[in-house]
Amino acid sequence: MSGKINKGQGVIWIILIIAIIGIIGFWLSRNRSTSLTVTAPILSVTLTPTMQAAATPTISPTPTQTLNDINKSLNDLNSSSTNVDKALNDSQININQ
């Protein structure tokens, strides 16, 4: 007797699963046109010319340096890099200690 009840429950579960799949398929087919098609609104842009004065570019001269100023700057840079080199500890570490 219990074997017939279990077989009946299996048939009901199969019908229920098929019904759920059918409902999901029907829902997807009805909503497909609205969810997959995305259209952007069409923008219409009209350009109207305006009468404005042409912008005049401003040109500023670059500051010039004399050769002595450049030489002094290079010497300062060289001395500062020498100070950095002196501050570094380049001694090798003995890893066999």
mmCIF file of N, CA and C in Angstrom:
data_model
loop_
_atom_site.group_PDB
_atom_site.id
_atom_site.type_symbol
_atom_site.label_atom_id
_atom_site.label_comp_id
_atom_site.label_asym_id
_atom_site.label_seq_id
_atom_site.Cartn_x
_atom_site.Cartn_y
_atom_site.Cartn_z
ATOM 1 N N MET A 1 0.817 -1.183 0.000
ATOM 2 C CA MET A 1 0.000 0.000 0.000
ATOM 3 C C MET A 1 0.873 1.263 0.000
ATOM 4 N N SER A 2 1.944 1.219 0.810
ATOM 5 C CA SER A 2 2.796 2.402 0.887
ATOM 6 C C SER A 2 3.571 2.602 -0.409
ATOM 7 N N GLY A 3 3.806 1.546 -1.198
ATOM 8 C CA GLY A 3 4.485 1.681 -2.477
ATOM 9 C C GLY A 3 3.670 2.489 -3.458
ATOM 10 N N LYS A 4 2.338 2.339 -3.446
ATOM 11 C CA LYS A 4 1.482 3.118 -4.342
ATOM 12 C C LYS A 4 1.476 4.591 -3.947
ATOM 13 N N ILE A 5 1.533 4.876 -2.645
ATOM 14 C CA ILE A 5 1.541 6.267 -2.184
ATOM 15 C C ILE A 5 2.850 6.943 -2.601
ATOM 16 N N ASN A 6 3.961 6.237 -2.472
ATOM 17 C CA ASN A 6 5.244 6.803 -2.862
ATOM 18 C C ASN A 6 5.296 7.049 -4.358
ATOM 19 N N LYS A 7 4.765 6.167 -5.177
ATOM 20 C CA LYS A 7 4.742 6.369 -6.629
ATOM 21 C C LYS A 7 3.855 7.570 -6.977
ATOM 22 N N GLY A 8 2.763 7.723 -6.259
ATOM 23 C CA GLY A 8 1.884 8.867 -6.491
ATOM 24 C C GLY A 8 2.567 10.176 -6.162
ATOM 25 N N GLN A 9 3.355 10.179 -5.097
ATOM 26 C CA GLN A 9 4.081 11.389 -4.732
ATOM 27 C C GLN A 9 5.143 11.727 -5.775
ATOM 28 N N GLY A 10 5.782 10.731 -6.354
ATOM 29 C CA GLY A 10 6.780 10.973 -7.386
ATOM 30 C C GLY A 10 6.176 11.606 -8.616
ATOM 31 N N VAL A 11 4.984 11.114 -9.000
ATOM 32 C CA VAL A 11 4.296 11.687 -10.162
ATOM 33 C C VAL A 11 3.904 13.129 -9.882
ATOM 34 N N ILE A 12 3.442 13.395 -8.670
ATOM 35 C CA ILE A 12 3.046 14.766 -8.316
ATOM 36 C C ILE A 12 4.265 15.687 -8.355
ATOM 37 N N TRP A 13 5.417 15.237 -7.859
ATOM 38 C CA TRP A 13 6.634 16.051 -7.889
ATOM 39 C C TRP A 13 7.070 16.328 -9.329
ATOM 40 N N ILE A 14 6.985 15.344 -10.184
ATOM 41 C CA ILE A 14 7.365 15.543 -11.589
ATOM 42 C C ILE A 14 6.445 16.556 -12.246
ATOM 43 N N ILE A 15 5.139 16.431 -12.005
ATOM 44 C CA ILE A 15 4.179 17.388 -12.582
ATOM 45 C C ILE A 15 4.443 18.778 -12.033
ATOM 46 N N LEU A 16 4.735 18.883 -10.754
ATOM 47 C CA LEU A 16 5.010 20.189 -10.143
ATOM 48 C C LEU A 16 6.259 20.828 -10.739
ATOM 49 N N ILE A 17 7.310 20.053 -10.930
ATOM 50 C CA ILE A 17 8.549 20.586 -11.519
ATOM 51 C C ILE A 17 8.310 21.039 -12.951
ATOM 52 N N ILE A 18 7.593 20.250 -13.737
ATOM 53 C CA ILE A 18 7.285 20.631 -15.121
ATOM 54 C C ILE A 18 6.443 21.894 -15.145
ATOM 55 N N ALA A 19 5.485 22.019 -14.214
ATOM 56 C CA ALA A 19 4.642 23.218 -14.164
ATOM 57 C C ALA A 19 5.476 24.454 -13.826
ATOM 58 N N ILE A 20 6.415 24.321 -12.888
ATOM 59 C CA ILE A 20 7.264 25.468 -12.524
ATOM 60 C C ILE A 20 8.135 25.878 -13.707
ATOM 61 N N ILE A 21 8.693 24.904 -14.407
ATOM 62 C CA ILE A 21 9.514 25.225 -15.583
ATOM 63 C C ILE A 21 8.658 25.883 -16.653
ATOM 64 N N GLY A 22 7.415 25.403 -16.830
ATOM 65 C CA GLY A 22 6.514 26.019 -17.815
ATOM 66 C C GLY A 22 6.166 27.449 -17.453
ATOM 67 N N ILE A 23 5.917 27.707 -16.165
ATOM 68 C CA ILE A 23 5.574 29.070 -15.731
ATOM 69 C C ILE A 23 6.758 30.007 -15.947
ATOM 70 N N ILE A 24 7.956 29.546 -15.612
ATOM 71 C CA ILE A 24 9.148 30.384 -15.815
ATOM 72 C C ILE A 24 9.363 30.649 -17.302
ATOM 73 N N GLY A 25 9.203 29.640 -18.139
ATOM 74 C CA GLY A 25 9.348 29.828 -19.579
ATOM 75 C C GLY A 25 8.321 30.788 -20.138
ATOM 76 N N PHE A 26 7.073 30.672 -19.677
ATOM 77 C CA PHE A 26 6.020 31.580 -20.134
ATOM 78 C C PHE A 26 6.316 33.002 -19.700
ATOM 79 N N TRP A 27 6.793 33.162 -18.456
ATOM 80 C CA TRP A 27 7.103 34.496 -17.937
ATOM 81 C C TRP A 27 8.254 35.132 -18.717
ATOM 82 N N LEU A 28 9.277 34.328 -19.040
ATOM 83 C CA LEU A 28 10.404 34.862 -19.805
ATOM 84 C C LEU A 28 9.996 35.237 -21.218
ATOM 85 N N SER A 29 9.128 34.454 -21.828
ATOM 86 C CA SER A 29 8.715 34.768 -23.197
ATOM 87 C C SER A 29 7.853 36.023 -23.243
ATOM 88 N N ARG A 30 7.075 36.280 -22.207
ATOM 89 C CA ARG A 30 6.242 37.486 -22.193
ATOM 90 C C ARG A 30 7.061 38.732 -21.891
ATOM 91 N N ASN A 31 8.092 38.615 -21.089
ATOM 92 C CA ASN A 31 8.890 39.774 -20.699
ATOM 93 C C ASN A 31 10.120 39.964 -21.568
ATOM 94 N N ARG A 32 10.344 39.130 -22.542
ATOM 95 C CA ARG A 32 11.546 39.205 -23.351
ATOM 96 C C ARG A 32 11.618 40.510 -24.142
ATOM 97 N N SER A 33 10.513 40.981 -24.691
ATOM 98 C CA SER A 33 10.557 42.178 -25.535
ATOM 99 C C SER A 33 10.870 43.427 -24.735
ATOM 100 N N THR A 34 10.490 43.469 -23.476
ATOM 101 C CA THR A 34 10.763 44.673 -22.702
ATOM 102 C C THR A 34 12.118 44.631 -22.022
ATOM 103 N N SER A 35 12.630 43.446 -21.685
ATOM 104 C CA SER A 35 13.874 43.411 -20.924
ATOM 105 C C SER A 35 15.112 43.381 -21.812
ATOM 106 N N LEU A 36 15.009 42.850 -23.029
ATOM 107 C CA LEU A 36 16.191 42.732 -23.866
ATOM 108 C C LEU A 36 16.368 43.905 -24.819
ATOM 109 N N THR A 37 15.317 44.594 -25.143
ATOM 110 C CA THR A 37 15.423 45.708 -26.077
ATOM 111 C C THR A 37 15.514 47.003 -25.285
ATOM 112 N N VAL A 38 16.672 47.599 -25.337
ATOM 113 C CA VAL A 38 16.889 48.857 -24.632
ATOM 114 C C VAL A 38 17.184 49.918 -25.684
ATOM 115 N N THR A 39 16.372 50.937 -25.707
ATOM 116 C CA THR A 39 16.584 52.014 -26.670
ATOM 117 C C THR A 39 16.858 53.306 -25.915
ATOM 118 N N ALA A 40 17.810 54.025 -26.400
ATOM 119 C CA ALA A 40 18.139 55.311 -25.806
ATOM 120 C C ALA A 40 17.289 56.380 -26.465
ATOM 121 N N PRO A 41 16.918 57.379 -25.711
ATOM 122 C CA PRO A 41 16.148 58.463 -26.321
ATOM 123 C C PRO A 41 16.989 59.203 -27.358
ATOM 124 N N ILE A 42 16.346 59.635 -28.411
ATOM 125 C CA ILE A 42 17.036 60.341 -29.491
ATOM 126 C C ILE A 42 17.143 61.812 -29.106
ATOM 127 N N LEU A 43 18.339 62.289 -29.121
ATOM 128 C CA LEU A 43 18.577 63.686 -28.787
ATOM 129 C C LEU A 43 18.734 64.491 -30.067
ATOM 130 N N SER A 44 18.081 65.597 -30.111
ATOM 131 C CA SER A 44 18.261 66.472 -31.268
ATOM 132 C C SER A 44 19.004 67.713 -30.788
ATOM 133 N N VAL A 45 20.123 67.950 -31.403
ATOM 134 C CA VAL A 45 20.961 69.063 -31.011
ATOM 135 C C VAL A 45 21.046 70.023 -32.187
ATOM 136 N N THR A 46 20.733 71.259 -31.918
ATOM 137 C CA THR A 46 20.863 72.280 -32.957
ATOM 138 C C THR A 46 21.913 73.278 -32.493
ATOM 139 N N LEU A 47 22.840 73.555 -33.360
ATOM 140 C CA LEU A 47 23.906 74.490 -33.043
ATOM 141 C C LEU A 47 23.587 75.842 -33.651
ATOM 142 N N THR A 48 23.676 76.841 -32.827
ATOM 143 C CA THR A 48 23.452 78.191 -33.325
ATOM 144 C C THR A 48 24.765 78.951 -33.217
ATOM 145 N N PRO A 49 25.248 79.462 -34.317
ATOM 146 C CA PRO A 49 26.512 80.200 -34.267
ATOM 147 C C PRO A 49 26.341 81.516 -33.523
ATOM 148 N N THR A 50 27.312 81.851 -32.739
ATOM 149 C CA THR A 50 27.304 83.125 -32.024
ATOM 150 C C THR A 50 28.507 83.932 -32.481
ATOM 151 N N MET A 51 28.359 85.184 -32.457
ATOM 152 C CA MET A 51 29.428 86.075 -32.887
ATOM 153 C C MET A 51 30.259 86.460 -31.671
ATOM 154 N N GLN A 52 31.425 85.872 -31.576
ATOM 155 C CA GLN A 52 32.331 86.198 -30.483
ATOM 156 C C GLN A 52 33.678 86.593 -31.072
ATOM 157 N N ALA A 53 34.359 87.390 -30.328
ATOM 158 C CA ALA A 53 35.685 87.803 -30.771
ATOM 159 C C ALA A 53 36.626 86.610 -30.663
ATOM 160 N N ALA A 54 37.499 86.494 -31.617
ATOM 161 C CA ALA A 54 38.459 85.395 -31.606
ATOM 162 C C ALA A 54 39.389 85.561 -30.411
ATOM 163 N N ALA A 55 39.612 84.490 -29.718
ATOM 164 C CA ALA A 55 40.482 84.535 -28.554
ATOM 165 C C ALA A 55 41.922 84.695 -29.005
ATOM 166 N N THR A 56 42.574 85.650 -28.426
ATOM 167 C CA THR A 56 43.978 85.878 -28.778
ATOM 168 C C THR A 56 44.848 85.101 -27.809
ATOM 169 N N PRO A 57 45.731 84.294 -28.325
ATOM 170 C CA PRO A 57 46.585 83.517 -27.418
ATOM 171 C C PRO A 57 47.582 84.428 -26.721
ATOM 172 N N THR A 58 47.797 84.147 -25.462
ATOM 173 C CA THR A 58 48.777 84.926 -24.722
ATOM 174 C C THR A 58 50.093 84.162 -24.737
ATOM 175 N N ILE A 59 51.105 84.835 -25.121
ATOM 176 C CA ILE A 59 52.423 84.227 -25.221
ATOM 177 C C ILE A 59 53.319 84.877 -24.180
ATOM 178 N N SER A 60 53.827 84.044 -23.285
ATOM 179 C CA SER A 60 54.751 84.578 -22.289
ATOM 180 C C SER A 60 56.122 83.973 -22.562
ATOM 181 N N PRO A 61 57.121 84.790 -22.550
ATOM 182 C CA PRO A 61 58.466 84.275 -22.843
ATOM 183 C C PRO A 61 58.962 83.397 -21.704
ATOM 184 N N THR A 62 59.699 82.396 -22.073
ATOM 185 C CA THR A 62 60.286 81.536 -21.050
ATOM 186 C C THR A 62 61.514 82.221 -20.474
ATOM 187 N N PRO A 63 61.697 82.092 -19.181
ATOM 188 C CA PRO A 63 62.860 82.763 -18.586
ATOM 189 C C PRO A 63 64.150 82.092 -19.072
ATOM 190 N N THR A 64 65.093 82.929 -19.377
ATOM 191 C CA THR A 64 66.380 82.416 -19.863
ATOM 192 C C THR A 64 67.379 82.426 -18.722
ATOM 193 N N GLN A 65 68.349 81.521 -18.832
ATOM 194 C CA GLN A 65 69.408 81.441 -17.833
ATOM 195 C C GLN A 65 70.754 81.608 -18.539
ATOM 196 N N THR A 66 71.639 82.169 -17.816
ATOM 197 C CA THR A 66 72.983 82.294 -18.376
ATOM 198 C C THR A 66 73.710 80.969 -18.184
ATOM 199 N N LEU A 67 74.805 80.824 -18.883
ATOM 200 C CA LEU A 67 75.592 79.601 -18.756
ATOM 201 C C LEU A 67 76.143 79.437 -17.343
ATOM 202 N N ASN A 68 76.426 80.538 -16.686
ATOM 203 C CA ASN A 68 76.918 80.459 -15.310
ATOM 204 C C ASN A 68 75.836 79.939 -14.367
ATOM 205 N N ASP A 69 74.590 80.380 -14.570
ATOM 206 C CA ASP A 69 73.490 79.895 -13.741
ATOM 207 C C ASP A 69 73.265 78.397 -13.958
ATOM 208 N N ILE A 70 73.354 77.955 -15.194
ATOM 209 C CA ILE A 70 73.170 76.538 -15.504
ATOM 210 C C ILE A 70 74.291 75.715 -14.885
ATOM 211 N N ASN A 71 75.523 76.217 -14.977
ATOM 212 C CA ASN A 71 76.662 75.519 -14.396
ATOM 213 C C ASN A 71 76.523 75.410 -12.877
ATOM 214 N N LYS A 72 76.052 76.480 -12.235
ATOM 215 C CA LYS A 72 75.855 76.461 -10.784
ATOM 216 C C LYS A 72 74.777 75.450 -10.410
ATOM 217 N N SER A 73 73.704 75.387 -11.163
ATOM 218 C CA SER A 73 72.628 74.437 -10.882
ATOM 219 C C SER A 73 73.111 73.002 -11.037
ATOM 220 N N LEU A 74 73.920 72.761 -12.075
ATOM 221 C CA LEU A 74 74.448 71.415 -12.268
ATOM 222 C C LEU A 74 75.401 71.017 -11.151
ATOM 223 N N ASN A 75 76.205 71.936 -10.688
ATOM 224 C CA ASN A 75 77.119 71.652 -9.579
ATOM 225 C C ASN A 75 76.343 71.360 -8.289
ATOM 226 N N ASP A 76 75.276 72.123 -8.050
ATOM 227 C CA ASP A 76 74.444 71.870 -6.861
ATOM 228 C C ASP A 76 73.802 70.488 -6.938
ATOM 229 N N LEU A 77 73.313 70.133 -8.113
ATOM 230 C CA LEU A 77 72.692 68.821 -8.297
ATOM 231 C C LEU A 77 73.711 67.707 -8.101
ATOM 232 N N ASN A 78 74.910 67.901 -8.617
ATOM 233 C CA ASN A 78 75.953 66.900 -8.479
ATOM 234 C C ASN A 78 76.349 66.721 -7.018
ATOM 235 N N SER A 79 76.471 67.822 -6.280
ATOM 236 C CA SER A 79 76.858 67.708 -4.870
ATOM 237 C C SER A 79 75.745 67.063 -4.051
ATOM 238 N N SER A 80 74.506 67.345 -4.371
ATOM 239 C CA SER A 80 73.413 66.719 -3.609
ATOM 240 C C SER A 80 73.326 65.227 -3.906
ATOM 241 N N SER A 81 73.624 64.823 -5.147
ATOM 242 C CA SER A 81 73.611 63.382 -5.451
ATOM 243 C C SER A 81 74.782 62.683 -4.791
ATOM 244 N N THR A 82 75.894 63.390 -4.646
ATOM 245 C CA THR A 82 77.039 62.806 -3.945
ATOM 246 C C THR A 82 76.690 62.594 -2.474
ATOM 247 N N ASN A 83 75.971 63.518 -1.887
ATOM 248 C CA ASN A 83 75.561 63.370 -0.487
ATOM 249 C C ASN A 83 74.619 62.175 -0.323
ATOM 250 N N VAL A 84 73.760 61.946 -1.291
ATOM 251 C CA VAL A 84 72.859 60.800 -1.230
ATOM 252 C C VAL A 84 73.659 59.516 -1.332
ATOM 253 N N ASP A 85 74.633 59.486 -2.223
ATOM 254 C CA ASP A 85 75.465 58.289 -2.365
ATOM 255 C C ASP A 85 76.232 57.989 -1.084
ATOM 256 N N LYS A 86 76.706 59.016 -0.395
ATOM 257 C CA LYS A 86 77.449 58.804 0.845
ATOM 258 C C LYS A 86 76.543 58.271 1.948
ATOM 259 N N ALA A 87 75.274 58.624 1.918
ATOM 260 C CA ALA A 87 74.344 58.206 2.963
ATOM 261 C C ALA A 87 73.913 56.753 2.809
ATOM 262 N N LEU A 88 74.051 56.204 1.603
ATOM 263 C CA LEU A 88 73.647 54.818 1.385
ATOM 264 C C LEU A 88 74.679 53.866 1.962
ATOM 265 N N ASN A 89 74.205 52.774 2.537
ATOM 266 C CA ASN A 89 75.095 51.752 3.064
ATOM 267 C C ASN A 89 75.168 50.637 2.034
ATOM 268 N N ASP A 90 76.246 50.595 1.283
ATOM 269 C CA ASP A 90 76.390 49.616 0.211
ATOM 270 C C ASP A 90 77.212 48.405 0.623
ATOM 271 N N SER A 91 77.442 48.232 1.906
ATOM 272 C CA SER A 91 78.275 47.105 2.325
ATOM 273 C C SER A 91 77.511 45.798 2.132
ATOM 274 N N GLN A 92 78.245 44.778 1.744
ATOM 275 C CA GLN A 92 77.653 43.469 1.499
ATOM 276 C C GLN A 92 77.409 42.762 2.826
ATOM 277 N N ILE A 93 76.294 42.045 2.871
ATOM 278 C CA ILE A 93 75.964 41.300 4.064
ATOM 279 C C ILE A 93 76.443 39.867 3.882
ATOM 280 N N ASN A 94 77.118 39.356 4.901
ATOM 281 C CA ASN A 94 77.580 37.981 4.852
ATOM 282 C C ASN A 94 76.448 37.086 5.347
ATOM 283 N N ILE A 95 75.887 36.275 4.442
ATOM 284 C CA ILE A 95 74.740 35.452 4.820
ATOM 285 C C ILE A 95 75.169 34.143 5.461
ATOM 286 N N ASN A 96 76.467 33.877 5.516
ATOM 287 C CA ASN A 96 76.970 32.614 6.087
ATOM 288 C C ASN A 96 77.267 32.744 7.572
ATOM 289 N N GLN A 97 76.918 33.807 8.198
ATOM 290 C CA GLN A 97 77.229 33.988 9.620
ATOM 291 C C GLN A 97 76.358 33.133 10.496
#
